[in-house]
Short mmCIF file of C-alpha atoms in Angstrom, two decimals:
data_model
loop_
_atom_site.label_atom_id
_atom_site.label_comp_id
_atom_site.label_asym_id
_atom_site.label_seq_id
_atom_site.Cartn_x
_atom_site.Cartn_y
_atom_site.Cartn_z
CA MET F 1 -28.63 -23.39 -21.49
CA SER F 2 -27.85 -21.23 -24.54
CA ASP F 3 -29.98 -18.47 -23.04
CA ILE F 4 -27.77 -18.41 -19.96
CA TRP F 5 -24.32 -19.13 -21.39
CA ASP F 6 -22.87 -18.55 -24.86
CA TRP F 7 -19.50 -20.19 -25.44
CA GLU F 8 -18.88 -18.09 -28.54
CA LYS F 9 -19.13 -14.87 -26.54
CA ALA F 10 -17.00 -16.37 -23.79
CA TRP F 11 -14.20 -17.02 -26.30
CA ASP F 12 -14.73 -13.60 -27.89
CA VAL F 13 -14.13 -11.79 -24.61
CA LEU F 14 -11.11 -13.89 -23.60
CA PRO F 15 -8.44 -11.93 -25.58
CA LYS F 16 -9.59 -8.65 -24.02
CA LEU F 17 -9.57 -10.22 -20.58
CA LEU F 18 -6.05 -11.55 -21.09
CA GLU F 19 -4.92 -8.03 -21.99
CA GLY F 20 -6.59 -6.85 -18.79
CA LEU F 21 -4.89 -9.66 -16.88
CA VAL F 22 -1.47 -8.35 -17.95
CA ILE F 23 -2.38 -4.93 -16.56
CA THR F 24 -3.78 -6.51 -13.40
CA VAL F 25 -0.63 -8.55 -12.76
CA ALA F 26 1.63 -5.59 -13.58
CA ALA F 27 -0.24 -3.35 -11.14
CA THR F 28 0.01 -6.04 -8.47
CA VAL F 29 3.73 -6.64 -8.96
CA LEU F 30 4.62 -2.93 -8.99
CA GLY F 31 2.32 -2.28 -6.05
CA MET F 32 3.94 -5.13 -4.10
CA VAL F 33 7.42 -3.74 -4.77
CA ILE F 34 6.36 -0.40 -3.29
CA ALA F 35 4.46 -2.01 -0.42
CA SER F 36 7.32 -4.36 0.50
CA ILE F 37 9.97 -1.63 0.58
CA LEU F 38 7.84 1.13 2.11
CA GLY F 39 6.33 -1.28 4.65
CA LEU F 40 9.80 -2.19 5.88
CA VAL F 41 10.78 1.48 6.09
CA LEU F 42 7.63 2.25 8.10
CA ALA F 43 8.23 -0.70 10.45
CA MET F 44 11.78 0.43 11.18
CA ALA F 45 10.75 4.09 11.54
CA MET F 46 8.07 3.14 14.07
CA ARG F 47 10.77 1.59 16.26
CA THR F 48 12.54 4.89 16.75
CA PRO F 49 12.21 6.28 20.29
CA THR F 50 11.38 9.80 19.04
CA ARG F 51 7.68 10.58 19.31
CA TRP F 52 8.11 13.41 16.82
CA VAL F 53 8.62 10.64 14.25
CA THR F 54 6.34 7.87 15.47
CA ALA F 55 3.27 10.00 16.35
CA PRO F 56 2.78 11.57 12.88
CA LEU F 57 3.59 8.25 11.20
CA LYS F 58 1.01 6.42 13.30
CA LEU F 59 -1.58 9.07 12.43
CA VAL F 60 -0.91 8.71 8.71
CA ILE F 61 -0.87 4.90 8.87
CA ASP F 62 -4.15 4.77 10.79
CA PHE F 63 -5.76 7.22 8.36
CA ILE F 64 -4.78 5.09 5.34
CA ARG F 65 -5.96 1.89 7.01
CA MET F 66 -9.30 3.35 8.07
CA THR F 67 -10.29 4.80 4.70
CA PRO F 68 -11.41 2.63 1.76
CA LEU F 69 -8.96 1.88 -1.00
CA LEU F 70 -11.51 2.94 -3.61
CA VAL F 71 -11.86 6.38 -2.02
CA GLN F 72 -8.09 6.77 -1.88
CA LEU F 73 -7.73 5.87 -5.56
CA VAL F 74 -10.36 8.36 -6.71
CA PHE F 75 -9.09 11.09 -4.38
CA VAL F 76 -5.49 10.83 -5.57
CA TYR F 77 -6.62 10.53 -9.19
CA LEU F 78 -8.61 13.76 -8.97
CA LEU F 79 -5.73 15.64 -7.34
CA SER F 80 -2.97 14.30 -9.59
CA PRO F 81 -1.57 16.29 -12.53
CA PRO F 82 -3.14 15.37 -15.89
CA TRP F 83 0.16 14.10 -17.29
CA LEU F 84 0.38 11.31 -14.69
CA PRO F 85 -1.05 8.06 -16.17
CA PRO F 86 -3.95 6.47 -14.24
CA PHE F 87 -2.07 3.15 -14.20
CA THR F 88 0.85 4.80 -12.39
CA ILE F 89 -1.53 6.38 -9.89
CA GLY F 90 -3.15 2.99 -9.39
CA PHE F 91 -0.11 0.92 -8.49
CA ILE F 92 1.36 3.72 -6.34
CA VAL F 93 -1.84 4.01 -4.29
CA LEU F 94 -2.07 0.22 -4.03
CA GLY F 95 1.52 0.08 -2.82
CA ILE F 96 1.10 2.80 -0.21
CA HIS F 97 -2.20 1.36 1.01
CA TYR F 98 -0.78 -2.12 1.54
CA ALA F 99 2.51 -0.81 2.93
CA THR F 100 0.62 0.27 6.04
CA TYR F 101 -0.51 -3.32 6.59
CA MET F 102 2.80 -4.89 5.69
CA SER F 103 4.57 -2.66 8.19
CA GLU F 104 2.75 -4.59 10.92
CA VAL F 105 3.91 -7.89 9.41
CA TYR F 106 7.49 -6.65 9.39
CA ARG F 107 7.12 -5.33 12.95
CA ALA F 108 5.98 -8.74 14.14
CA GLY F 109 8.86 -10.41 12.30
CA ILE F 110 11.42 -8.06 13.84
CA GLU F 111 10.04 -8.56 17.33
CA ALA F 112 10.13 -12.33 16.79
CA VAL F 113 13.93 -12.26 16.43
CA PRO F 114 15.34 -13.53 19.75
CA LYS F 115 16.93 -10.90 21.99
CA GLY F 116 20.05 -13.03 22.09
CA GLN F 117 20.68 -12.11 18.45
CA TRP F 118 20.79 -8.42 19.36
CA GLU F 119 23.06 -9.15 22.30
CA ALA F 120 25.39 -11.27 20.19
CA ALA F 121 25.70 -8.49 17.60
CA THR F 122 26.50 -6.01 20.37
CA ALA F 123 29.09 -8.36 21.86
CA LEU F 124 30.76 -8.64 18.44
CA ASN F 125 30.90 -4.84 18.31
CA MET F 126 28.84 -4.74 15.11
CA SER F 127 27.57 -1.36 13.95
CA ARG F 128 23.85 -0.67 14.10
CA GLY F 129 23.56 -0.77 10.32
CA ARG F 130 25.40 -4.08 10.04
CA THR F 131 23.34 -5.54 12.88
CA TRP F 132 20.14 -4.75 10.98
CA GLY F 133 21.44 -5.80 7.57
CA ALA F 134 23.34 -8.97 8.49
CA VAL F 135 21.53 -10.29 11.57
CA ILE F 136 18.05 -8.93 12.22
CA LEU F 137 16.43 -8.29 8.84
CA PRO F 138 17.38 -11.64 7.19
CA GLN F 139 15.70 -13.50 10.05
CA ALA F 140 12.72 -11.12 10.27
CA ILE F 141 11.99 -11.13 6.54
CA ARG F 142 12.18 -14.92 6.42
CA LYS F 143 9.44 -15.07 9.05
CA THR F 144 7.28 -12.51 7.25
CA LEU F 145 7.29 -14.08 3.76
CA PRO F 146 4.00 -16.00 4.23
CA GLY F 147 2.25 -12.86 5.48
CA LEU F 148 3.59 -10.82 2.57
CA GLY F 149 2.37 -13.51 0.19
CA ASN F 150 -1.14 -13.31 1.61
CA TYR F 151 -1.18 -9.55 1.12
CA ALA F 152 0.01 -10.00 -2.46
CA ILE F 153 -3.03 -12.19 -3.13
CA SER F 154 -5.31 -9.63 -1.45
CA MET F 155 -3.84 -6.83 -3.56
CA PHE F 156 -4.33 -8.87 -6.73
CA LYS F 157 -8.00 -9.38 -5.87
CA GLU F 158 -8.51 -5.66 -5.20
CA THR F 159 -7.11 -4.46 -8.53
CA PRO F 160 -10.67 -4.25 -10.00
CA PHE F 161 -10.98 -1.00 -8.03
CA LEU F 162 -8.67 0.51 -10.64
CA PHE F 163 -11.65 0.73 -12.99
CA ALA F 164 -12.73 3.78 -10.97
CA ILE F 165 -9.72 5.72 -12.31
CA THR F 166 -10.17 4.55 -15.94
CA VAL F 167 -7.57 1.76 -15.84
CA VAL F 168 -8.80 -1.04 -18.11
CA GLU F 169 -7.91 -4.13 -16.10
CA MET F 170 -9.86 -7.40 -16.27
CA TYR F 171 -13.05 -6.21 -14.59
CA ALA F 172 -13.21 -3.00 -16.65
CA ALA F 173 -12.63 -5.02 -19.84
CA ALA F 174 -15.47 -7.37 -18.89
CA GLN F 175 -17.80 -4.47 -18.14
CA SER F 176 -16.96 -2.84 -21.47
CA PHE F 177 -17.63 -6.09 -23.33
CA GLY F 178 -20.90 -6.59 -21.49
CA ALA F 179 -22.06 -3.04 -22.25
CA ASN F 180 -21.37 -3.54 -25.96
CA THR F 181 -22.84 -7.05 -26.31
CA PHE F 182 -25.31 -7.18 -23.39
CA SER F 183 -23.55 -10.38 -22.30
CA TYR F 184 -22.26 -9.81 -18.80
CA THR F 185 -22.56 -13.41 -17.60
CA GLU F 186 -19.84 -14.82 -19.84
CA ALA F 187 -17.47 -11.89 -19.34
CA LEU F 188 -17.72 -11.71 -15.55
CA THR F 189 -17.58 -15.49 -15.18
CA MET F 190 -14.37 -15.59 -17.21
CA VAL F 191 -12.95 -12.82 -15.00
CA GLY F 192 -13.68 -14.90 -11.91
CA LEU F 193 -12.03 -17.95 -13.45
CA LEU F 194 -8.91 -15.98 -14.42
CA PHE F 195 -8.62 -14.60 -10.90
CA LEU F 196 -8.95 -18.15 -9.57
CA VAL F 197 -6.34 -19.51 -12.00
CA VAL F 198 -3.79 -16.97 -10.76
CA SER F 199 -4.77 -16.76 -7.08
CA TYR F 200 -5.15 -20.45 -6.26
CA PRO F 201 -1.60 -21.60 -7.16
CA THR F 202 -0.23 -18.55 -5.36
CA SER F 203 -2.24 -19.40 -2.23
CA LEU F 204 -0.87 -22.97 -2.34
CA LEU F 205 2.67 -21.57 -2.55
CA VAL F 206 2.02 -19.28 0.41
CA ARG F 207 0.63 -22.21 2.39
CA ARG F 208 3.77 -24.23 1.70
CA MET F 209 5.86 -21.28 2.83
CA GLU F 210 3.87 -21.07 6.07
CA ILE F 211 4.50 -24.77 6.75
CA ARG F 212 8.19 -24.54 5.86
CA PHE F 213 8.89 -21.45 7.95
CA ALA F 214 6.69 -22.44 10.88
#
């Protein structure tokens, strides 16, 4: 058993992995802020009747969805100015990438609002901005929360791609430890456990939200 697993090395790597976990969680939170806001903007922009707006947006959204996140990270990293930190590049690319998916979640939530709500707002002579802010969006966002939660978990699990742009998150920290000690099993196993410790409670919360808002 000692040839396969060394508890001493597992405890040695843990502090470095916890430092990487902080970076991983920070990238996920900042990426989700961008994705949540930009996704809503994209969903509302795609509802405009002007094809001069929707056609280019659809082209950009499809391009981002159909290219791998890893390729996008490396491409933006290579084209970015040297003064821009890799971590900043990482969470911005994560946010934009997932915004294209979240826009569909928002679109579905907006379309799920009964037409009677729109008609009632019109009958009350509410402005378009107040109709969106006070009537439509509160109901739509409430319906989309479980979907947004699932994407947050997916983003968290894809943060290891940040190693490609020199961000030392959990996976990169484990790889560095393994390269120095030739003990990859302990480091990568601990990474998997830390991902599970964070992801599993979040998935339970999302599941409860799905049941509550069903």
